[in-house]
Coordinates of N, CA and C in Angstrom, one line a residue:
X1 N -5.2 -9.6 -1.5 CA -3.9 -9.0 -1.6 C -3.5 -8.1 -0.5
X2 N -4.5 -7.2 0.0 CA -4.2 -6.2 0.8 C -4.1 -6.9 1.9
X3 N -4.5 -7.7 2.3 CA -4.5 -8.7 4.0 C -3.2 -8.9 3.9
X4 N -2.9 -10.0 2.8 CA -1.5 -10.7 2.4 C -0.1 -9.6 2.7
X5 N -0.5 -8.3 2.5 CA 0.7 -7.4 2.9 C 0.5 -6.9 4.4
X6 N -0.7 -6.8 4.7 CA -0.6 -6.5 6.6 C 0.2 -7.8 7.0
X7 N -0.3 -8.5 6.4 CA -0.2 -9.8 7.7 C 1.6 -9.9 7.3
X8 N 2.1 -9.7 6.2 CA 3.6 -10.1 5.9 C 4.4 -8.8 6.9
X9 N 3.8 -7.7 6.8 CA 4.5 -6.6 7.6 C 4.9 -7.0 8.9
X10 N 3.7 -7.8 9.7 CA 3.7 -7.7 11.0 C 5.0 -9.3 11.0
X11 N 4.5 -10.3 10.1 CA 5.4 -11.2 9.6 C 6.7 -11.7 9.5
X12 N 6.8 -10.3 8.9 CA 8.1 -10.3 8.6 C 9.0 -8.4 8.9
X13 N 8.6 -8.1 10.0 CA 8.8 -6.5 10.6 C 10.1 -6.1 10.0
X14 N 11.4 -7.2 10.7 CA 12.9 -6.4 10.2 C 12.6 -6.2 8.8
X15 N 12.4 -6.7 8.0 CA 12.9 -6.6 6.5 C 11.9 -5.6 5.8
X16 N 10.5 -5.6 6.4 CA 9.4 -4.5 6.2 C 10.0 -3.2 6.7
X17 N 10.7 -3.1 7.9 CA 11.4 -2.0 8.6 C 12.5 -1.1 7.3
X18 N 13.2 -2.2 7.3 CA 14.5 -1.9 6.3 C 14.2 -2.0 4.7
X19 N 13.5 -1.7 4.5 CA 13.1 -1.6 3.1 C 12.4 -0.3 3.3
X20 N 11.1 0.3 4.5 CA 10.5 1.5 4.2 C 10.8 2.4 5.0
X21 N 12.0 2.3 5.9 CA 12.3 2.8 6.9 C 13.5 3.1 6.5
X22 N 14.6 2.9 5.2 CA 15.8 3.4 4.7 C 15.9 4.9 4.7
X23 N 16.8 5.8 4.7 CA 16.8 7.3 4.5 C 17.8 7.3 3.2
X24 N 17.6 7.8 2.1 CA 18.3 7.8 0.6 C 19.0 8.9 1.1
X25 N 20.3 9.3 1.3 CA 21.3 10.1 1.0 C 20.4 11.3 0.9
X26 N 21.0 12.9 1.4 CA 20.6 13.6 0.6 C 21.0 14.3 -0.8
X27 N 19.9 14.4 -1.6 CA 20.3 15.0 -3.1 C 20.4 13.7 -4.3
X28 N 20.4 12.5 -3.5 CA 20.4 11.2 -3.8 C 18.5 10.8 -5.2
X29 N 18.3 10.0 -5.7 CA 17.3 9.9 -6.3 C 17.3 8.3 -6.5
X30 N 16.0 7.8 -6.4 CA 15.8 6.5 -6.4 C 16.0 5.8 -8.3
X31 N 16.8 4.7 -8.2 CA 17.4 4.3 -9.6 C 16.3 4.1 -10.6
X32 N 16.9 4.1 -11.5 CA 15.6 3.6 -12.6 C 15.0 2.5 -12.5
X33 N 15.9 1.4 -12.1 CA 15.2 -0.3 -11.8 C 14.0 0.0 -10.9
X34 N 14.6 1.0 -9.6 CA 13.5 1.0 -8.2 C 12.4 1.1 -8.8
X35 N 12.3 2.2 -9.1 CA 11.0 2.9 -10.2 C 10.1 2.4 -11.1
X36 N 10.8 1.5 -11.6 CA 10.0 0.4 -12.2 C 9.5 -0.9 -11.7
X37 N 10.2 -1.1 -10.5 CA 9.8 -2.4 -9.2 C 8.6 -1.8 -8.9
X38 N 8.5 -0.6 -8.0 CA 7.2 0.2 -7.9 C 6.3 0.2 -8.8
X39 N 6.4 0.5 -10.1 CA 5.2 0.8 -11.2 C 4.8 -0.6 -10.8
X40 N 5.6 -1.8 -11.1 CA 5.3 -3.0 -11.5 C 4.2 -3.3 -10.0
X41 N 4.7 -2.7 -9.1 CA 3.6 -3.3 -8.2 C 2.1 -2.6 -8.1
X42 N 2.1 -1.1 -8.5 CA 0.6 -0.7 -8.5 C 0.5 -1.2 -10.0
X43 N 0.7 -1.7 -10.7 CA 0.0 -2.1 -12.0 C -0.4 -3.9 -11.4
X44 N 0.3 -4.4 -10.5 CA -0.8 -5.6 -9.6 C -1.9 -4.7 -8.9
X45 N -1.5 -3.7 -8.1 CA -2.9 -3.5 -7.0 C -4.5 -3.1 -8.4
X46 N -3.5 -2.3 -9.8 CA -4.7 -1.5 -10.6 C -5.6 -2.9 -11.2
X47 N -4.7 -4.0 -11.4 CA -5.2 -5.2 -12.1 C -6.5 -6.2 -11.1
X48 N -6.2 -5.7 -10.0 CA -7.3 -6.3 -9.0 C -8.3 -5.5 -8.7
X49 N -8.5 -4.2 -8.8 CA -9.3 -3.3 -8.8 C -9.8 -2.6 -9.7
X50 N -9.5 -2.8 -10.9 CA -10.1 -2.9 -12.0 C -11.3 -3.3 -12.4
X51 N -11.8 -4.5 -12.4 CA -13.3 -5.0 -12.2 C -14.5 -4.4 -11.6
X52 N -13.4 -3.7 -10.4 CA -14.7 -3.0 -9.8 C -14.7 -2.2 -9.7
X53 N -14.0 -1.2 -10.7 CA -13.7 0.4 -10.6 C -14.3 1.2 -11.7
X54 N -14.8 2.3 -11.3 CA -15.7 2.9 -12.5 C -15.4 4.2 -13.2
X55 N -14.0 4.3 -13.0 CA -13.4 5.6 -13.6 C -12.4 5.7 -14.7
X56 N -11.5 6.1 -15.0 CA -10.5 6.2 -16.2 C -9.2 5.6 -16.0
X57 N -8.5 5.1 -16.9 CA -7.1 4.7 -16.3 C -6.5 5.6 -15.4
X58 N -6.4 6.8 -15.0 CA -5.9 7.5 -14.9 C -6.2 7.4 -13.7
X59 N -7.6 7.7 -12.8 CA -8.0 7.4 -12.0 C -7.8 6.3 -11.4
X60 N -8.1 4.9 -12.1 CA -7.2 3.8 -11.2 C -5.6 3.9 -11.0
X61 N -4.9 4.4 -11.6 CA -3.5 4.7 -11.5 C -3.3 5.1 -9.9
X62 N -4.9 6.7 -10.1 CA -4.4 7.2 -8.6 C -5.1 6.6 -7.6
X63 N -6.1 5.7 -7.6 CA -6.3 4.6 -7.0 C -6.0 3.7 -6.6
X64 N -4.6 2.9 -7.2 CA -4.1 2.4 -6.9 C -3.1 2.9 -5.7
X65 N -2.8 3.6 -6.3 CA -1.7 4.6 -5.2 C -2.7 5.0 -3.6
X66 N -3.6 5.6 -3.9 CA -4.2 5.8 -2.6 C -4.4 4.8 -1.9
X67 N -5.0 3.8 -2.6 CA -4.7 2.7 -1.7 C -4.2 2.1 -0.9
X68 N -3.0 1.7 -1.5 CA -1.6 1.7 -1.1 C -1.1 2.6 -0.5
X69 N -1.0 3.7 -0.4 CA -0.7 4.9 0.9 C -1.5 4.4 1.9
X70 N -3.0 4.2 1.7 CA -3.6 3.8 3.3 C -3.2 2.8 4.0
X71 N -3.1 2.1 3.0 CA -2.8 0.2 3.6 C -1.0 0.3 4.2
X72 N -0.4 0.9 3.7 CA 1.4 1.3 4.4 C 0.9 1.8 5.6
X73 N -0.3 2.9 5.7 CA 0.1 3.7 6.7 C -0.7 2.7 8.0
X74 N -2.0 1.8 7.5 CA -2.7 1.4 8.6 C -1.9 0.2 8.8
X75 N -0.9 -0.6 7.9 CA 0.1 -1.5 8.3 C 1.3 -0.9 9.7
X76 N 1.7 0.3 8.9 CA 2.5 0.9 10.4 C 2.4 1.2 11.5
X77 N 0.8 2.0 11.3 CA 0.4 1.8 13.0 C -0.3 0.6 13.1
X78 N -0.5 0.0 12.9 CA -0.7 -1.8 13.4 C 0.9 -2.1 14.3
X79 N 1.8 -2.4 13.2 CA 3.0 -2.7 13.6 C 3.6 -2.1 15.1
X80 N 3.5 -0.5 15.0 CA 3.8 -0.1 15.8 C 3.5 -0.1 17.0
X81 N 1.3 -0.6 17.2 CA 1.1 -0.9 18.4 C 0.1 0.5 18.4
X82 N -0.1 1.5 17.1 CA -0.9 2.5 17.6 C -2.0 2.9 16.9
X83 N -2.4 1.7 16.7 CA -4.1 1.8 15.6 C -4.5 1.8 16.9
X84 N -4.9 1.7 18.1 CA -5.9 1.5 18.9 C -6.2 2.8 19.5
X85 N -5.5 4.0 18.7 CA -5.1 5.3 19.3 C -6.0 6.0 18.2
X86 N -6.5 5.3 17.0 CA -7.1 6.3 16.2 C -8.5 5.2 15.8
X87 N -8.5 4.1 16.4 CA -9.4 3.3 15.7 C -9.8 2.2 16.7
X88 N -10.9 2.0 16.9 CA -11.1 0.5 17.9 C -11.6 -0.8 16.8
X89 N -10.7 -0.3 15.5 CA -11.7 -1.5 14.9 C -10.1 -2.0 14.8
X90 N -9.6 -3.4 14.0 CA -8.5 -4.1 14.1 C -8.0 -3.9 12.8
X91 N -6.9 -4.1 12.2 CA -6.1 -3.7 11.2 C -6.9 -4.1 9.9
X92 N -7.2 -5.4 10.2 CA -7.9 -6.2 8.8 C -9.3 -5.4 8.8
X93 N -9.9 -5.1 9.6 CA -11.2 -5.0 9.3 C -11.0 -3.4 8.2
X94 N -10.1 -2.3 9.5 CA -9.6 -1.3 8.6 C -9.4 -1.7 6.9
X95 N -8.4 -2.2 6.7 CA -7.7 -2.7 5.1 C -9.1 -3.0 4.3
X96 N -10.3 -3.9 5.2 CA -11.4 -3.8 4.1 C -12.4 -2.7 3.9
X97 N -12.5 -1.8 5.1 CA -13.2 -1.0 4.7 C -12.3 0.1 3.7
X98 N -10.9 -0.1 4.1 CA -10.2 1.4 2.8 C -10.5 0.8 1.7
X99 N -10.6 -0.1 1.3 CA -10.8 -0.4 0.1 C -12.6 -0.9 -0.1
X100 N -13.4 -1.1 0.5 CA -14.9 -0.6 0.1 C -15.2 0.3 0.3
X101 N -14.6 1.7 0.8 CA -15.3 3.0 1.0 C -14.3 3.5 -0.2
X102 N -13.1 3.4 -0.8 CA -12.3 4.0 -1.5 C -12.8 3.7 -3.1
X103 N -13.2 2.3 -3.5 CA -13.8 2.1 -4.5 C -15.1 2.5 -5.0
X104 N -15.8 2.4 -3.6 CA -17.4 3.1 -3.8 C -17.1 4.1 -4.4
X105 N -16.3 5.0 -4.5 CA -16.6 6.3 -4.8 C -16.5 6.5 -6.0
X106 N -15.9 5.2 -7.0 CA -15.5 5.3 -8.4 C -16.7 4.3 -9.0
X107 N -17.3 3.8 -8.6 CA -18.8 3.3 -9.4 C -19.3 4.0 -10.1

């Protein structure tokens, strides 16, 4: 799953751009639908990492989310051209180790 979203970022950049690259008005707040688009997607990342996770819902919840913060952020500097500025390893190898060094730690 996590490959499947690097590879669609670099894939598909405009629409990756314009979806996480929007600025919301200020004072503005994201709708209730948004909010629940979101939930609905870390309740996919919690459902695949589940199996191999050894802590409390609660903790996969924030697991989920950490994850996904790393994988946006190592997607962007991919995209951008400036992972080779913090890392000599390549995007995908990154996305597997954040997710075997991030779940080790909940065994």
């Amino acid at each position: 799953m996590a490959q499947t979203y690097l590879h669609y970022t670099q894939e598909s950049a405009p629409l990756w751009r314009l979806i996480f690259e929007y600025q919301m008005p200020e004072g503005s707040s994201f709708p209730d639908w948004w909010i629940e688009k979101v939930n609905e997607s870390f309740a996919l990342i919690e459902e695949k990492i589940r199996p191999e996770f050894g802590g409390t819902e609660e903790e996969l919840a924030c697991v989920a989310r950490l994850f996904w913060m790393g994988l946006h952020g190592i997607s962007m500097l991919a995209l951008s051209g400036r992972i080779s500025a913090t890392s000599s390893k390549p995007a995908e190898v990154l996305v597997q180790d954040l997710h075997n060094y991030l779940l080790a730690g909940h065994k």
